mmCIF file of C-alpha atoms in Angstrom:
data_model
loop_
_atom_site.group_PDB
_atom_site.id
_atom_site.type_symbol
_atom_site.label_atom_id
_atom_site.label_comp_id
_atom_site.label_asym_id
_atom_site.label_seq_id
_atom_site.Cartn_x
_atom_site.Cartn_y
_atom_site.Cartn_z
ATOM 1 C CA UNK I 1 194.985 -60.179 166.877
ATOM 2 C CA UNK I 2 193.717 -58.158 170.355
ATOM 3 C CA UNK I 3 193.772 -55.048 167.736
ATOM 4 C CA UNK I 4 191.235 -56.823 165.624
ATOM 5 C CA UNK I 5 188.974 -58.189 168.245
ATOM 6 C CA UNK I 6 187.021 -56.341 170.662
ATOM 7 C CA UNK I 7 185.592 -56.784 174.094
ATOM 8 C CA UNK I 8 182.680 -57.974 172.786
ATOM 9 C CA UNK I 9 184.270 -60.719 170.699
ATOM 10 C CA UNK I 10 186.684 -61.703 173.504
ATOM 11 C CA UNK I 11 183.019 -61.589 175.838
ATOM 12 C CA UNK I 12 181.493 -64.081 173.343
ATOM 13 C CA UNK I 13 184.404 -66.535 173.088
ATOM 14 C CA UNK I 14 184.145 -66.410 177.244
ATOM 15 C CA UNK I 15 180.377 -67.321 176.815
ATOM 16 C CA UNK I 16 181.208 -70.043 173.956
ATOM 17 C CA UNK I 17 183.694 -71.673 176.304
ATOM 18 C CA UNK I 18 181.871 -71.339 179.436
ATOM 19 C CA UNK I 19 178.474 -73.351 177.472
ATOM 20 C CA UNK I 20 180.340 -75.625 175.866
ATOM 21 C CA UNK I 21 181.769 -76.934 179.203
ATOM 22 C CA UNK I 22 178.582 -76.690 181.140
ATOM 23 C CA UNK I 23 176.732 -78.180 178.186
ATOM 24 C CA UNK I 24 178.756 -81.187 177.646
ATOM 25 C CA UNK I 25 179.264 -81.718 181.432
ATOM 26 C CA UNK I 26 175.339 -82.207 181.344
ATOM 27 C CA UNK I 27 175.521 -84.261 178.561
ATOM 28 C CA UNK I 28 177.799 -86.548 179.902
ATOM 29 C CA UNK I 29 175.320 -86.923 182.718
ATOM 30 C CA UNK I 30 172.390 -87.430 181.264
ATOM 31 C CA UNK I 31 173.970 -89.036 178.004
ATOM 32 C CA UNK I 32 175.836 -92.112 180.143
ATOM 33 C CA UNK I 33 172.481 -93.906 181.309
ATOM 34 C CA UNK I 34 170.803 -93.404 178.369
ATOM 35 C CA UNK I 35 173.296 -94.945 176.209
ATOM 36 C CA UNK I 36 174.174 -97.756 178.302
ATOM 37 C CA UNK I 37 170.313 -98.234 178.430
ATOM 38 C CA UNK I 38 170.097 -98.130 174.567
ATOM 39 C CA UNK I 39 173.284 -100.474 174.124
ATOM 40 C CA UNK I 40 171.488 -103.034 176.309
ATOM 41 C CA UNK I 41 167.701 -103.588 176.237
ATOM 42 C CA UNK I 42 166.022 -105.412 174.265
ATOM 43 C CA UNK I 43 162.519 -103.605 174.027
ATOM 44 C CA UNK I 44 161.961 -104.369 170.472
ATOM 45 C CA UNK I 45 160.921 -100.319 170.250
ATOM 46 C CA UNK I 46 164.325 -98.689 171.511
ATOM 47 C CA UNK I 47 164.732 -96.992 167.996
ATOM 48 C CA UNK I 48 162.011 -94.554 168.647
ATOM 49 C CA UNK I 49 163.583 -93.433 171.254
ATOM 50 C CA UNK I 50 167.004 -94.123 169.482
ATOM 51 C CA UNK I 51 165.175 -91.681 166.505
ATOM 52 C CA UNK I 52 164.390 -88.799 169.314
ATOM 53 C CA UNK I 53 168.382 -88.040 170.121
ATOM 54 C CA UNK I 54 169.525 -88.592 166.603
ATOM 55 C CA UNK I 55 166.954 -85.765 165.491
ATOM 56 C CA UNK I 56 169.114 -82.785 165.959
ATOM 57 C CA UNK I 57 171.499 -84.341 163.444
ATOM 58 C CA UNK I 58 168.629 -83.545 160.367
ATOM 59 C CA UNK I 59 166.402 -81.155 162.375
ATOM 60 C CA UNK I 60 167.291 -77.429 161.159
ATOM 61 C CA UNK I 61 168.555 -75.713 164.095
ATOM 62 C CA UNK I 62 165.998 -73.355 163.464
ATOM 63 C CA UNK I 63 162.906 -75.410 163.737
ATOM 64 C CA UNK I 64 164.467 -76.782 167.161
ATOM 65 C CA UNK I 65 165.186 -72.987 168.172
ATOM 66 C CA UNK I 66 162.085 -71.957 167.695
ATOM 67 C CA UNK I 67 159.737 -74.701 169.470
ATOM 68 C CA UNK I 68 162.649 -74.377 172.267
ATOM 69 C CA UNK I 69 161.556 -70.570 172.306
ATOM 70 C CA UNK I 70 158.044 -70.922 172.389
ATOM 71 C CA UNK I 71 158.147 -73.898 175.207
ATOM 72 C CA UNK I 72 160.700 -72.055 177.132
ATOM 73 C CA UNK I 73 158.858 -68.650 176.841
ATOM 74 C CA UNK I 74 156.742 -66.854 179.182
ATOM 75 C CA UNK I 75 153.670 -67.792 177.915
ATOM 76 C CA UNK I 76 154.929 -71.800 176.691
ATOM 77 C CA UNK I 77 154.777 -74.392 179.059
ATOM 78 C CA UNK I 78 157.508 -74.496 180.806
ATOM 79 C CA UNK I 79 158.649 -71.206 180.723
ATOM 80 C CA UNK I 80 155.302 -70.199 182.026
ATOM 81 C CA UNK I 81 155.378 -73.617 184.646
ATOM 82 C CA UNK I 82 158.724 -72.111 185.602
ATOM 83 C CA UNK I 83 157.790 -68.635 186.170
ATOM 84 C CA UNK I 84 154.088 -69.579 188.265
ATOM 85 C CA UNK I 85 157.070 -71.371 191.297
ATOM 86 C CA UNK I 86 158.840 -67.850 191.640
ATOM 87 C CA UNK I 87 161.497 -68.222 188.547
ATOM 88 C CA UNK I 88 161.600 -66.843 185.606
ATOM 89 C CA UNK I 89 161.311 -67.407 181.820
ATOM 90 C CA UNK I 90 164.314 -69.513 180.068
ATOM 91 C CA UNK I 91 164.381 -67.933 176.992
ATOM 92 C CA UNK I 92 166.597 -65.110 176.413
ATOM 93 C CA UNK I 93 169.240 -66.325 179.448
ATOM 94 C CA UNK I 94 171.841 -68.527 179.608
ATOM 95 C CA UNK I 95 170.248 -71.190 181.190
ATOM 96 C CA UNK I 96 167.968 -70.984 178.218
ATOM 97 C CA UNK I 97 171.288 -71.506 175.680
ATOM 98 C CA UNK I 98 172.447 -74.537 177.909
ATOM 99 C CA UNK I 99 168.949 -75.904 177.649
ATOM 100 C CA UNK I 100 168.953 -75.559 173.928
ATOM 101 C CA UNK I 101 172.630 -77.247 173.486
ATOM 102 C CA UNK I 102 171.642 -79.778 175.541
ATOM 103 C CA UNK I 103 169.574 -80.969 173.054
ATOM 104 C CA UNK I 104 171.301 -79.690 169.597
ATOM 105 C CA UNK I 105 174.207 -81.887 170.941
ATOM 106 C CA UNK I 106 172.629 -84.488 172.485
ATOM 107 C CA UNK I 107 173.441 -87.001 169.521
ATOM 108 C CA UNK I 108 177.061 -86.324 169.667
ATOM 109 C CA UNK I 109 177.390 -87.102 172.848
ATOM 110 C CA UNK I 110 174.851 -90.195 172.944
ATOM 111 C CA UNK I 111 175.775 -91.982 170.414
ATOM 112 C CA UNK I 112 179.650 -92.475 171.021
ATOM 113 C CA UNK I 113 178.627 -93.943 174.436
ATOM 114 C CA UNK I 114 176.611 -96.144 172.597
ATOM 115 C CA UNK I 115 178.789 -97.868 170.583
ATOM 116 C CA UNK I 116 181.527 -97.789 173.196
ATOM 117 C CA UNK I 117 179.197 -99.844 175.340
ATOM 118 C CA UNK I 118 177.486 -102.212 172.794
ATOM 119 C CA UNK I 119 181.121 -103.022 171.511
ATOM 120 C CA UNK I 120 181.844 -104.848 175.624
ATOM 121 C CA UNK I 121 181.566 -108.431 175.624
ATOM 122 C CA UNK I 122 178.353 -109.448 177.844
ATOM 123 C CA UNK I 123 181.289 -112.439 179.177
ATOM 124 C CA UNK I 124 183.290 -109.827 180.288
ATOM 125 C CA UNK I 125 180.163 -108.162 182.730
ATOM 126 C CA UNK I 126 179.430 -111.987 183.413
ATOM 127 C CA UNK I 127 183.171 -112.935 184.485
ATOM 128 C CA UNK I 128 182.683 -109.977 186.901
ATOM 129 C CA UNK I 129 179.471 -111.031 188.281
ATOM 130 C CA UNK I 130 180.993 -114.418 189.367
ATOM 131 C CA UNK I 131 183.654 -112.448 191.349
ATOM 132 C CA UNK I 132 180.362 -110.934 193.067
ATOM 133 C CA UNK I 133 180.575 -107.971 191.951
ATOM 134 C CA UNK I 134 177.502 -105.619 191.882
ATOM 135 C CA UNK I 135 175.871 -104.164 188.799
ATOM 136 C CA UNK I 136 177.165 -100.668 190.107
ATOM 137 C CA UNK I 137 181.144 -102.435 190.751
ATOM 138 C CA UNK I 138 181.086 -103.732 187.545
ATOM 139 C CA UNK I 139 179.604 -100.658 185.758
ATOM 140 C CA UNK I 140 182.352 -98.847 187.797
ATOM 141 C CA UNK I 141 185.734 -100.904 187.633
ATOM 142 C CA UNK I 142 184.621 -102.826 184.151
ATOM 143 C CA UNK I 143 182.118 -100.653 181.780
ATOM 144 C CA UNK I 144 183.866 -96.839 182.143
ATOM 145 C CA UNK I 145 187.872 -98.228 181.685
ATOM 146 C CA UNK I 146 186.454 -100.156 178.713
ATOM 147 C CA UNK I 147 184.455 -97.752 177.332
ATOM 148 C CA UNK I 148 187.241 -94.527 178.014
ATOM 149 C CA UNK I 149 187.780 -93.786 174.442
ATOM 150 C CA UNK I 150 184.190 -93.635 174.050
ATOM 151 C CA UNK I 151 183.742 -91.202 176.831
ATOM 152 C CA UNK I 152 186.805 -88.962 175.115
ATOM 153 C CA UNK I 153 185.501 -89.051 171.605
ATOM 154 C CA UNK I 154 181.886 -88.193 172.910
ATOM 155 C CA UNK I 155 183.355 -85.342 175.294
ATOM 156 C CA UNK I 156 185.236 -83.843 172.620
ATOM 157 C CA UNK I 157 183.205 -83.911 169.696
ATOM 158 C CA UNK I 158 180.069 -82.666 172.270
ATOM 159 C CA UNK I 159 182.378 -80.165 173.272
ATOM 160 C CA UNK I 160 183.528 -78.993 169.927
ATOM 161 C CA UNK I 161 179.698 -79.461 168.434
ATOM 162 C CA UNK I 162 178.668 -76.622 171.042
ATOM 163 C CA UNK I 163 181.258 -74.527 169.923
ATOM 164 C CA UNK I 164 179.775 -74.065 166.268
ATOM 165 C CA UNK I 165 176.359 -73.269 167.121
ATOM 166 C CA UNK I 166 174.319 -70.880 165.558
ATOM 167 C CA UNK I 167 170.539 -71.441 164.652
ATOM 168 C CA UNK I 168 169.897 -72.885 168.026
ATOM 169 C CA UNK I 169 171.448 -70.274 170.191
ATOM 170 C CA UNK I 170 170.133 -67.205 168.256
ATOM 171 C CA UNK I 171 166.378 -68.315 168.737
ATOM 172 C CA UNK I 172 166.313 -69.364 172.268
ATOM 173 C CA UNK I 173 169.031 -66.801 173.331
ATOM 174 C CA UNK I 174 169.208 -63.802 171.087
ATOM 175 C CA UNK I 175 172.013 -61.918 170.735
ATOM 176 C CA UNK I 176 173.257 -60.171 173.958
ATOM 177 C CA UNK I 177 176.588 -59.239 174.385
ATOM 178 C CA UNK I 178 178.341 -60.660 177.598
ATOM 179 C CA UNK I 179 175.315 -63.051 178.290
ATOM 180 C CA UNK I 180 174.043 -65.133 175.014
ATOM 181 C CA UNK I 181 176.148 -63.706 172.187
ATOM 182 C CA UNK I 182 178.559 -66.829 171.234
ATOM 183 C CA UNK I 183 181.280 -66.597 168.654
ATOM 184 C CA UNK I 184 178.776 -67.832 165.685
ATOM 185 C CA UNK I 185 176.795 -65.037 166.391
ATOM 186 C CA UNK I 186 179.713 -62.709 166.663
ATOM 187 C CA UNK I 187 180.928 -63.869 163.641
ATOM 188 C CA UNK I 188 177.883 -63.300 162.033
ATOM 189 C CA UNK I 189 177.409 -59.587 163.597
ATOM 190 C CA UNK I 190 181.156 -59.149 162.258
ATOM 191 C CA UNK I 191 180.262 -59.874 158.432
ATOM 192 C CA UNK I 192 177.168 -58.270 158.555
ATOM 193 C CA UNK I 193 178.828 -55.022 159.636
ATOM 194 C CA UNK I 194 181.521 -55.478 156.392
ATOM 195 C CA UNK I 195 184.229 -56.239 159.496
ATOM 196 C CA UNK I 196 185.437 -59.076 157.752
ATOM 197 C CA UNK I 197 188.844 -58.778 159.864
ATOM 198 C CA UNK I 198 187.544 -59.482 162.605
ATOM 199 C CA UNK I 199 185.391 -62.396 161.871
ATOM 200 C CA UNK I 200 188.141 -63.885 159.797
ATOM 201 C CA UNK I 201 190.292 -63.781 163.300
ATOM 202 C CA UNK I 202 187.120 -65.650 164.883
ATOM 203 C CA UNK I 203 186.191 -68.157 162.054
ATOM 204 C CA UNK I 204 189.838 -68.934 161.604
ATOM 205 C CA UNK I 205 190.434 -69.881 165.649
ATOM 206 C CA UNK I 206 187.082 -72.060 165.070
ATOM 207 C CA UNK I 207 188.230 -73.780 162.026
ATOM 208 C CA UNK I 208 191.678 -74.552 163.567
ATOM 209 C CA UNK I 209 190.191 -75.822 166.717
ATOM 210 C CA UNK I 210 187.776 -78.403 164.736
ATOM 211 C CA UNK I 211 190.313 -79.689 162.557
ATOM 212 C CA UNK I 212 192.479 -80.081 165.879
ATOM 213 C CA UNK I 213 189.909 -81.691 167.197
ATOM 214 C CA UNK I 214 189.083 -84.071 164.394
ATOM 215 C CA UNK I 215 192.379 -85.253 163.833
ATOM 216 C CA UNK I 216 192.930 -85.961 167.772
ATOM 217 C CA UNK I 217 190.226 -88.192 167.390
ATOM 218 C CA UNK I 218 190.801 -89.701 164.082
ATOM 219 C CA UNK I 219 193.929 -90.642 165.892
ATOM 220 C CA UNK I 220 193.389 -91.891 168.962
ATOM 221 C CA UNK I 221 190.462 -94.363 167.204
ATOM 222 C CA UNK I 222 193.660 -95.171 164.727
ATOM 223 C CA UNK I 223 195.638 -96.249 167.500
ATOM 224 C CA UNK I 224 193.281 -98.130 169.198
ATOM 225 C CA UNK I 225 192.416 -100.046 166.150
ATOM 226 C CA UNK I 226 196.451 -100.547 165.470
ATOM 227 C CA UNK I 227 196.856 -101.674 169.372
ATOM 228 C CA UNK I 228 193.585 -104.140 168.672
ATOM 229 C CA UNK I 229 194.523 -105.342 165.428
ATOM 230 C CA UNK I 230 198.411 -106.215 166.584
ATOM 231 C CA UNK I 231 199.639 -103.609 163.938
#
């Protein structure tokens, strides 16, 4: 396999790994108030905003790349905002790639939580709150052991979601080896150059990893639903 790869490729699967962690670490974050907030008002509008994270799912990656390059560019709005308090410009960088994975993946994350949370009895939080406990306690030592496989499902497929990225990450980060070349875009600079080897090594380490990744979650949700259902 080494004989087939380069440092390049093994540079780009470093990069992959590295974003996918950061990016679902963020998303985990940001993703865990959001849902819980979504899973529990009752402001009759909550599927607008429910309609903003789902968007990625039917956006083209492109069309999200793109307005992600102009915002994040020099000249766009924040890139620019960014740049005028002694930064500089998103695009093109890593930070740029997390930024953009942040919100390709922001569904897959998001919406796992979701349902985790809106599937806990509102007795349950009330049986704590007669024991006194805070809205913090019982969000602490009730809502997160409740809602674990929730939390692993959304970390994994988040994690495994960042993994496959293409459109996104070529837009807003271009190709640069060692800094925003992922394994997509390897993959993609592999065919292109007839090296079909070498992205067969690649596409064949991604495709194992996502069926992995699919059936450990298949599975655990099996099990739970055995454990639930007395099977």
């Amino acid at each position: 396999m080494g004989a087939m790869l380069t440092d390049s490729d093994f540079a780009a699967i470093l990069v992959t790994l590295k974003l996918a962690a950061v990016t679902t670490m963020i998303l985990l974050l940001l993703g865990t108030p959001l849902a819980w907030w979504l899973a529990r008002t009752r402001w009759r509008f909550k599927f607008l905003l429910e309609t903003v994270v789902a968007l990625p799912l039917v956006l083209p990656p492109t069309v999200l790349g793109f307005y992600l390059l102009v915002a994040l560019g020099p000249h766009g709005p924040i890139g620019g905002a960014f740049e005028a308090i002694g930064g500089s410009a998103l695009a093109f960088t890593f930070s740029g790639l997390v930024v953009g994975s942040v919100l390709y993946s922001l569904p897959f994350v998001v919406q796992p939580l979701q349902n985790a949370f809106a599937g806990i009895s509102e007795l349950t939080l009330e049986a704590a709150a007669t024991l006194r406990a805070s809205p913090v306690d019982r969000f602490i030592t009730v809502v997160l052991p409740l809602a674990r496989p929730g939390f692993i499902t959304a970390a994994t497929l988040g994690f495994a979601h960042t993994l496959g990225e293409f459109g996104v990450v070529l837009m807003i980060g271009g190709n640069i080896p060692g800094e925003t070349q992922v394994l997509s875009i390897a993959i993609y600079d592999h065919v292109e150059a007839l090296e079909y080897g070498s992205a067969h090594w690649l596409s064949a380490a991604l495709l194992l990893f996502s069926f992995v990744v699919l059936f450990l979650v298949y599975r655990m949700n099996q099990r739970r639903h055995d454990r639930e259902s007395g099977a």
